[in-house]
GROMACS .gro file of N, CA and C in nm:
model
  207
    1ASP      N    1  -2.450  -2.253  -0.958
    1ASP     CA    2  -2.368  -2.146  -0.903
    1ASP      C    3  -2.302  -2.067  -1.015
    2VAL      N    4  -2.301  -1.937  -0.999
    2VAL     CA    5  -2.229  -1.851  -1.091
    2VAL      C    6  -2.089  -1.830  -1.033
    3TYR      N    7  -1.989  -1.837  -1.117
    3TYR     CA    8  -1.851  -1.828  -1.071
    3TYR      C    9  -1.789  -1.698  -1.119
    4TYR      N   10  -1.750  -1.612  -1.025
    4TYR     CA   11  -1.680  -1.489  -1.054
    4TYR      C   12  -1.541  -1.500  -0.993
    5PRO      N   13  -1.441  -1.538  -1.072
    5PRO     CA   14  -1.309  -1.565  -1.015
    5PRO      C   15  -1.250  -1.449  -0.935
    6ARG      N   16  -1.278  -1.327  -0.976
    6ARG     CA   17  -1.221  -1.213  -0.905
    6ARG      C   18  -1.294  -1.188  -0.773
    7LEU      N   19  -1.425  -1.204  -0.772
    7LEU     CA   20  -1.503  -1.177  -0.653
    7LEU      C   21  -1.509  -1.296  -0.558
    8MET      N   22  -1.521  -1.413  -0.614
    8MET     CA   23  -1.534  -1.534  -0.532
    8MET      C   24  -1.452  -1.645  -0.594
    9PRO      N   25  -1.333  -1.668  -0.540
    9PRO     CA   26  -1.250  -1.775  -0.596
    9PRO      C   27  -1.320  -1.910  -0.583
   10LYS      N   28  -1.282  -2.000  -0.667
   10LYS     CA   29  -1.341  -2.134  -0.669
   10LYS      C   30  -1.300  -2.210  -0.542
   11LEU      N   31  -1.397  -2.242  -0.460
   11LEU     CA   32  -1.373  -2.320  -0.340
   11LEU      C   33  -1.423  -2.463  -0.363
   12THR      N   34  -1.358  -2.558  -0.299
   12THR     CA   35  -1.410  -2.695  -0.304
   12THR      C   36  -1.538  -2.699  -0.222
   13VAL      N   37  -1.613  -2.805  -0.237
   13VAL     CA   38  -1.737  -2.822  -0.160
   13VAL      C   39  -1.706  -2.817  -0.011
   14ASN      N   40  -1.600  -2.885   0.032
   14ASN     CA   41  -1.565  -2.888   0.174
   14ASN      C   42  -1.516  -2.753   0.225
   15GLN      N   43  -1.442  -2.680   0.143
   15GLN     CA   44  -1.396  -2.547   0.183
   15GLN      C   45  -1.515  -2.453   0.199
   16LYS      N   46  -1.606  -2.458   0.104
   16LYS     CA   47  -1.725  -2.373   0.110
   16LYS      C   48  -1.809  -2.407   0.233
   17ARG      N   49  -1.830  -2.534   0.258
   17ARG     CA   50  -1.909  -2.576   0.374
   17ARG      C   51  -1.841  -2.536   0.503
   18ALA      N   52  -1.710  -2.551   0.512
   18ALA     CA   53  -1.636  -2.516   0.634
   18ALA      C   54  -1.647  -2.368   0.665
   19ILE      N   55  -1.629  -2.282   0.566
   19ILE     CA   56  -1.632  -2.139   0.592
   19ILE      C   57  -1.775  -2.091   0.619
   20GLU      N   58  -1.873  -2.148   0.551
   20GLU     CA   59  -2.012  -2.112   0.577
   20GLU      C   60  -2.052  -2.156   0.718
   21LEU      N   61  -2.012  -2.275   0.757
   21LEU     CA   62  -2.044  -2.327   0.889
   21LEU      C   63  -1.977  -2.243   0.998
   22ALA      N   64  -1.851  -2.209   0.977
   22ALA     CA   65  -1.777  -2.127   1.074
   22ALA      C   66  -1.847  -1.992   1.094
   23PHE      N   67  -1.889  -1.931   0.986
   23PHE     CA   68  -1.957  -1.802   0.995
   23PHE      C   69  -2.094  -1.818   1.062
   24GLU      N   70  -2.168  -1.918   1.019
   24GLU     CA   71  -2.304  -1.944   1.070
   24GLU      C   72  -2.305  -1.975   1.219
   25LYS      N   73  -2.205  -2.047   1.267
   25LYS     CA   74  -2.201  -2.091   1.406
   25LYS      C   75  -2.121  -1.998   1.498
   26GLY      N   76  -2.079  -1.883   1.447
   26GLY     CA   77  -2.015  -1.784   1.532
   26GLY      C   78  -1.867  -1.801   1.557
   27TYR      N   79  -1.799  -1.875   1.472
   27TYR     CA   80  -1.655  -1.893   1.489
   27TYR      C   81  -1.581  -1.759   1.475
   28TYR      N   82  -1.632  -1.671   1.391
   28TYR     CA   83  -1.567  -1.542   1.368
   28TYR      C   84  -1.618  -1.432   1.460
   29ASP      N   85  -1.711  -1.463   1.548
   29ASP     CA   86  -1.761  -1.364   1.644
   29ASP      C   87  -1.659  -1.343   1.754
   30TYR      N   88  -1.674  -1.231   1.824
   30TYR     CA   89  -1.591  -1.208   1.941
   30TYR      C   90  -1.681  -1.179   2.059
   31PRO      N   91  -1.678  -1.259   2.163
   31PRO     CA   92  -1.603  -1.383   2.173
   31PRO      C   93  -1.662  -1.491   2.084
   32ARG      N   94  -1.580  -1.588   2.052
   32ARG     CA   95  -1.625  -1.697   1.963
   32ARG      C   96  -1.739  -1.774   2.028
   33ARG      N   97  -1.838  -1.806   1.947
   33ARG     CA   98  -1.950  -1.887   1.995
   33ARG      C   99  -1.931  -2.034   1.961
   34SER      N  100  -1.824  -2.066   1.890
   34SER     CA  101  -1.797  -2.204   1.852
   34SER      C  102  -1.646  -2.224   1.839
   35ASN      N  103  -1.606  -2.349   1.825
   35ASN     CA  104  -1.463  -2.377   1.806
   35ASN      C  105  -1.449  -2.485   1.698
   36MET      N  106  -1.327  -2.509   1.657
   36MET     CA  107  -1.302  -2.602   1.547
   36MET      C  108  -1.347  -2.744   1.580
   37LYS      N  109  -1.332  -2.784   1.704
   37LYS     CA  110  -1.371  -2.919   1.742
   37LYS      C  111  -1.522  -2.939   1.720
   38LYS      N  112  -1.602  -2.841   1.763
   38LYS     CA  113  -1.748  -2.849   1.745
   38LYS      C  114  -1.785  -2.845   1.597
   39LEU      N  115  -1.720  -2.758   1.523
   39LEU     CA  116  -1.750  -2.746   1.380
   39LEU      C  117  -1.712  -2.873   1.305
   40ALA      N  118  -1.599  -2.930   1.340
   40ALA     CA  119  -1.556  -3.055   1.276
   40ALA      C  120  -1.656  -3.166   1.305
   41LYS      N  121  -1.706  -3.168   1.427
   41LYS     CA  122  -1.804  -3.271   1.463
   41LYS      C  123  -1.931  -3.256   1.380
   42ILE      N  124  -1.975  -3.133   1.356
   42ILE     CA  125  -2.093  -3.109   1.274
   42ILE      C  126  -2.070  -3.161   1.132
   43MET      N  127  -1.950  -3.138   1.079
   43MET     CA  128  -1.917  -3.184   0.944
   43MET      C  129  -1.880  -3.332   0.939
   44LYS      N  130  -1.867  -3.393   1.057
   44LYS     CA  131  -1.830  -3.535   1.068
   44LYS      C  132  -1.692  -3.565   1.009
   45ILE      N  133  -1.599  -3.474   1.042
   45ILE     CA  134  -1.459  -3.491   1.002
   45ILE      C  135  -1.372  -3.459   1.123
   46SER      N  136  -1.244  -3.490   1.114
   46SER     CA  137  -1.153  -3.462   1.226
   46SER      C  138  -1.125  -3.312   1.234
   47PRO      N  139  -1.092  -3.262   1.354
   47PRO     CA  140  -1.057  -3.120   1.367
   47PRO      C  141  -0.941  -3.077   1.276
   48PRO      N  142  -0.833  -3.157   1.263
   48PRO     CA  143  -0.727  -3.113   1.171
   48PRO      C  144  -0.775  -3.102   1.025
   49THR      N  145  -0.863  -3.191   0.984
   49THR     CA  146  -0.916  -3.184   0.847
   49THR      C  147  -1.004  -3.061   0.831
   50PHE      N  148  -1.088  -3.034   0.933
   50PHE     CA  149  -1.171  -2.913   0.928
   50PHE      C  150  -1.083  -2.790   0.919
   51PHE      N  151  -0.979  -2.784   1.003
   51PHE     CA  152  -0.887  -2.670   1.003
   51PHE      C  153  -0.826  -2.649   0.865
   52GLU      N  154  -0.787  -2.757   0.800
   52GLU     CA  155  -0.726  -2.747   0.667
   52GLU      C  156  -0.824  -2.692   0.565
   53HIS      N  157  -0.949  -2.739   0.567
   53HIS     CA  158  -1.050  -2.686   0.474
   53HIS      C  159  -1.074  -2.537   0.499
   54LEU      N  160  -1.086  -2.499   0.626
   54LEU     CA  161  -1.112  -2.360   0.661
   54LEU      C  162  -0.994  -2.271   0.623
   55LYS      N  163  -0.874  -2.317   0.653
   55LYS     CA  164  -0.752  -2.240   0.623
   55LYS      C  165  -0.739  -2.217   0.472
   56ARG      N  166  -0.761  -2.319   0.394
   56ARG     CA  167  -0.749  -2.305   0.248
   56ARG      C  168  -0.857  -2.213   0.192
   57ALA      N  169  -0.977  -2.220   0.246
   57ALA     CA  170  -1.084  -2.129   0.202
   57ALA      C  171  -1.046  -1.985   0.235
   58GLU      N  172  -0.998  -1.962   0.355
   58GLU     CA  173  -0.956  -1.827   0.395
   58GLU      C  174  -0.842  -1.776   0.306
   59GLU      N  175  -0.747  -1.863   0.273
   59GLU     CA  176  -0.635  -1.824   0.187
   59GLU      C  177  -0.683  -1.781   0.049
   60LYS      N  178  -0.788  -1.844   0.000
   60LYS     CA  179  -0.842  -1.809  -0.131
   60LYS      C  180  -0.924  -1.681  -0.125
   61LEU      N  181  -0.994  -1.658  -0.016
   61LEU     CA  182  -1.084  -1.543  -0.004
   61LEU      C  183  -1.015  -1.414   0.039
   62MET      N  184  -0.919  -1.423   0.127
   62MET     CA  185  -0.859  -1.303   0.186
   62MET      C  186  -0.793  -1.208   0.086
   63PRO      N  187  -0.720  -1.254  -0.014
   63PRO     CA  188  -0.661  -1.156  -0.107
   63PRO      C  189  -0.767  -1.067  -0.173
   64ASN      N  190  -0.882  -1.124  -0.207
   64ASN     CA  191  -0.988  -1.044  -0.268
   64ASN      C  192  -1.049  -0.947  -0.169
   65VAL      N  193  -1.061  -0.989  -0.045
   65VAL     CA  194  -1.116  -0.901   0.058
   65VAL      C  195  -1.021  -0.783   0.077
   66LEU      N  196  -0.893  -0.811   0.089
   66LEU     CA  197  -0.795  -0.706   0.110
   66LEU      C  198  -0.784  -0.611  -0.008
   67ASP      N  199  -0.796  -0.664  -0.129
   67ASP     CA  200  -0.793  -0.580  -0.248
   67ASP      C  201  -0.910  -0.483  -0.253
   68SER      N  202  -1.022  -0.522  -0.195
   68SER     CA  203  -1.141  -0.439  -0.202
   68SER      C  204  -1.144  -0.330  -0.094
   69LEU      N  205  -1.047  -0.332  -0.002
   69LEU     CA  206  -1.045  -0.231   0.105
   69LEU      C  207  -0.993  -0.097   0.055
   0.00000   0.00000   0.00000
């Protein structure tokens, strides 16, 4: 992997997997095609743990997204 700190902050393996899975399974679609419980089950972790990975990934990514607007 190439690391561009400004474009793509360093995510942990679990953060990267959580956000990729959420996007892939339609969590960000409207209406949502998936929910955290289903996504957590796919990752074989608890829903609160999945939520924490996803939240931290979003916190790292959003400032760069907003800066680029």
